[in-house]
């Protein structure tokens, strides 16, 4: 079994960490992002930190992984492997060179498609029918290194980013353990860099949409941008956050309310229509969309 350092932060990385310990690997150190302020009175710990504490593993939270003290601490451990999954920082060459074997990355796409920070959101938003997980040997460039193993899976018709992230996290954890067990026999495959596509970090403005989009495209955005940044749309002079809905085939002037009933509020889009089911106004709790029309009546 391997002695390793694990670097991860987001919930996607938790199953991988748990699977490594279950498989008997010796996790010498868990590197994760610093705690962040949730509000003025409370700090929030990364999901990986909480998981590591439950597993009674040592946690290290440097502000910058490239800082000399961080590099020195990792180098002193002399790990066989460095495993990275949804860590949230670029891993510098000074850290990649530390493990005696190779640095491994668990990436939530079928590389070279969707390199970058938000591969799951981009796959749903762009209407991909298939995605998966890639285990790659890291180099100094973003998601650029040779592929060791990969596992494909279909994206389900109504699947959102939360559901797909959970599925891919479990798939990636299984694939990671299997890959490490077979490292000596795996022949790395160089990526076709000419076919690379990029999934940049999402910002709040990405979710600010309008009704001129086709209903199918709008639906993909809603599912892709859960939970962050979420989709907001103009409604009766305000903006409403869309928590759930589905595309329909109604017609009308984009933004016009076609009907309102118990199931939700149907609004015309650039092509087709969209049924708002659950929404949230700024500073309010989530509510059924039909209440929007009542409040505006």
Coordinates of N, CA, C and O in Angstrom, one line a residue, residues 42-104:
X42 N -19.3 33.5 11.4 CA -19.1 32.1 11.3 C -18.1 31.8 10.2 O -18.2 32.4 9.1
X43 N -17.2 30.9 10.4 CA -16.3 30.4 9.3 C -16.8 29.0 8.9 O -17.4 28.2 9.7
X44 N -16.6 28.7 7.6 CA -17.0 27.4 7.1 C -15.8 26.6 6.7 O -15.0 27.1 5.9
X45 N -15.7 25.4 7.1 CA -14.6 24.5 6.8 C -14.9 23.8 5.4 O -16.0 23.4 5.1
X46 N -13.8 23.5 4.6 CA -14.0 22.7 3.4 C -14.5 21.3 3.8 O -14.3 20.8 4.8
X47 N -15.3 20.8 2.8 CA -15.9 19.4 3.1 C -14.8 18.4 3.3 O -15.0 17.5 4.1
X48 N -13.7 18.5 2.6 CA -12.6 17.6 2.8 C -12.0 17.6 4.2 O -11.6 16.6 4.8
X49 N -11.9 18.8 4.8 CA -11.4 19.0 6.1 C -12.3 18.2 7.1 O -11.8 17.5 8.0
X50 N -13.6 18.4 7.0 CA -14.5 17.7 7.9 C -14.4 16.2 7.7 O -14.4 15.5 8.7
X51 N -14.3 15.7 6.5 CA -14.1 14.3 6.3 C -12.8 13.8 6.9 O -12.7 12.7 7.5
X52 N -11.7 14.5 6.7 CA -10.4 14.1 7.2 C -10.4 14.1 8.7 O -9.8 13.1 9.3
X53 N -11.1 15.0 9.4 CA -11.2 15.0 10.8 C -12.0 13.7 11.3 O -11.6 13.1 12.3
X54 N -13.0 13.4 10.6 CA -13.8 12.2 10.9 C -12.9 10.9 10.8 O -13.0 10.0 11.6
X55 N -12.0 10.9 9.8 CA -11.1 9.8 9.6 C -9.8 9.9 10.5 O -8.9 9.1 10.4
X56 N -9.7 11.0 11.3 CA -8.6 11.2 12.2 C -7.3 11.3 11.4 O -6.3 10.8 11.8
X57 N -7.4 12.1 10.4 CA -6.2 12.3 9.6 C -5.7 13.8 9.8 O -6.4 14.6 10.2
X58 N -4.4 13.9 9.7 CA -3.8 15.3 9.9 C -4.1 16.2 8.7 O -4.0 15.8 7.6
X59 N -4.5 17.4 9.1 CA -5.0 18.4 8.1 C -4.0 19.6 8.0 O -3.6 20.1 9.0
X60 N -3.8 20.1 6.8 CA -2.9 21.2 6.6 C -3.6 22.1 5.6 O -4.1 21.7 4.6
X61 N -3.8 23.4 6.0 CA -4.5 24.4 5.2 C -3.7 25.6 4.9 O -4.0 26.7 5.4
X62 N -2.8 25.5 4.0 CA -2.0 26.7 3.6 C -2.7 27.7 2.8 O -3.6 27.3 2.0
X63 N -2.5 28.9 2.9 CA -3.1 29.9 2.1 C -2.6 29.8 0.6 O -3.4 29.9 -0.3
X64 N -1.4 29.5 0.4 CA -0.8 29.3 -0.9 C 0.1 28.0 -0.9 O 1.0 28.0 -0.1
X65 N -0.3 27.1 -1.7 CA 0.5 25.8 -1.8 C 1.9 26.0 -2.3 O 2.8 25.2 -1.9
X66 N 2.1 27.1 -3.0 CA 3.5 27.3 -3.6 C 4.4 28.0 -2.6 O 5.6 28.1 -2.8
X67 N 3.9 28.4 -1.4 CA 4.7 29.0 -0.4 C 5.8 28.0 0.1 O 5.5 26.8 0.2
X68 N 7.0 28.5 0.4 CA 8.1 27.7 0.7 C 7.8 26.8 1.9 O 8.2 25.6 1.9
X69 N 7.2 27.3 2.9 CA 6.9 26.5 4.1 C 5.9 25.3 3.8 O 6.1 24.2 4.3
X70 N 5.0 25.5 2.8 CA 4.1 24.5 2.4 C 4.8 23.4 1.6 O 4.7 22.2 1.9
X71 N 5.7 23.8 0.7 CA 6.4 22.9 -0.1 C 7.4 22.1 0.8 O 7.5 20.9 0.6
X72 N 8.0 22.7 1.7 CA 8.9 22.0 2.6 C 8.2 21.0 3.5 O 8.8 19.9 3.7
X73 N 7.0 21.3 3.9 CA 6.3 20.4 4.8 C 5.9 19.1 4.0 O 6.1 18.0 4.5
X74 N 5.5 19.3 2.8 CA 5.1 18.2 2.0 C 6.4 17.3 1.6 O 6.3 16.1 1.6
X75 N 7.5 18.0 1.2 CA 8.7 17.3 0.8 C 9.2 16.5 2.0 O 9.8 15.4 1.7
X76 N 9.1 17.0 3.2 CA 9.6 16.3 4.3 C 8.9 14.9 4.5 O 9.5 14.0 5.1
X77 N 7.7 14.8 4.0 CA 7.0 13.5 4.2 C 7.5 12.4 3.2 O 7.2 11.2 3.4
X78 N 8.1 12.8 2.1 CA 8.6 11.9 1.1 C 7.5 10.9 0.7 O 7.7 9.7 0.8
X79 N 6.3 11.3 0.3 CA 5.2 10.4 -0.1 C 5.5 9.7 -1.4 O 6.2 10.1 -2.3
X80 N 4.9 8.5 -1.5 CA 4.9 7.7 -2.7 C 4.1 8.5 -3.8 O 4.5 8.5 -5.0
X81 N 2.9 8.9 -3.4 CA 2.0 9.5 -4.3 C 1.4 10.9 -3.7 O 1.3 11.1 -2.5
X82 N 1.1 11.7 -4.7 CA 0.3 12.9 -4.4 C -1.0 12.7 -5.2 O -1.0 12.5 -6.4
X83 N -2.1 12.8 -4.5 CA -3.5 12.6 -5.1 C -4.2 13.9 -5.0 O -4.4 14.4 -3.8
X84 N -4.7 14.5 -6.1 CA -5.4 15.8 -6.1 C -6.8 15.6 -6.6 O -6.9 14.9 -7.7
X85 N -7.7 16.1 -5.9 CA -9.1 16.1 -6.4 C -9.9 17.3 -6.0 O -10.0 17.5 -4.7
X86 N -10.3 18.2 -6.9 CA -11.1 19.4 -6.6 C -10.4 20.2 -5.4 O -11.1 20.5 -4.5
X87 N -9.2 20.4 -5.6 CA -8.4 21.2 -4.5 C -8.7 22.7 -4.5 O -8.9 23.3 -3.5
X88 N -8.8 23.3 -5.7 CA -9.1 24.7 -5.8 C -8.0 25.6 -6.0 O -8.2 26.8 -6.0
X89 N -6.7 25.1 -6.1 CA -5.6 25.9 -6.4 C -4.7 25.2 -7.5 O -4.8 23.9 -7.5
X90 N -4.0 25.9 -8.3 CA -3.0 25.3 -9.2 C -1.9 24.7 -8.3 O -1.4 25.4 -7.4
X91 N -1.6 23.5 -8.6 CA -0.5 22.8 -7.9 C 0.8 23.1 -8.6 O 1.0 22.8 -9.8
X92 N 1.7 23.8 -7.9 CA 3.0 24.2 -8.6 C 3.9 23.0 -8.9 O 3.8 22.0 -8.2
X93 N 4.8 23.3 -9.8 CA 5.8 22.3 -10.1 C 6.6 21.8 -9.0 O 7.0 20.6 -8.9
X94 N 6.9 22.7 -8.0 CA 7.7 22.4 -6.8 C 7.0 21.3 -6.0 O 7.7 20.6 -5.3
X95 N 5.7 21.3 -6.0 CA 4.9 20.2 -5.3 C 4.8 19.0 -6.1 O 4.9 17.9 -5.6
X96 N 4.5 19.2 -7.4 CA 4.4 18.0 -8.3 C 5.6 17.1 -8.3 O 5.5 15.9 -8.6
X97 N 6.7 17.7 -8.1 CA 8.0 16.9 -8.1 C 8.3 16.1 -6.8 O 9.2 15.4 -6.8
X98 N 7.4 16.3 -5.8 CA 7.7 15.7 -4.5 C 7.5 14.2 -4.5 O 8.4 13.5 -4.0
X99 N 6.4 13.6 -4.9 CA 6.1 12.2 -4.8 C 7.2 11.4 -5.6 O 7.6 11.8 -6.6
X100 N 7.5 10.2 -5.0 CA 8.5 9.3 -5.6 C 7.9 8.7 -6.9 O 8.6 8.3 -7.8
X101 N 6.6 8.5 -6.9 CA 5.9 7.9 -8.1 C 5.5 9.0 -9.0 O 6.2 9.6 -9.7
X102 N 4.2 9.4 -8.9 CA 3.7 10.5 -9.8 C 2.5 11.2 -9.1 O 1.9 10.6 -8.2
X103 N 2.3 12.4 -9.4 CA 1.1 13.1 -8.9 C -0.1 12.7 -9.7 O -0.1 12.8 -11.0
X104 N -1.2 12.3 -9.1 CA -2.4 11.9 -9.7 C -3.5 12.9 -9.5 O -3.6 13.5 -8.4

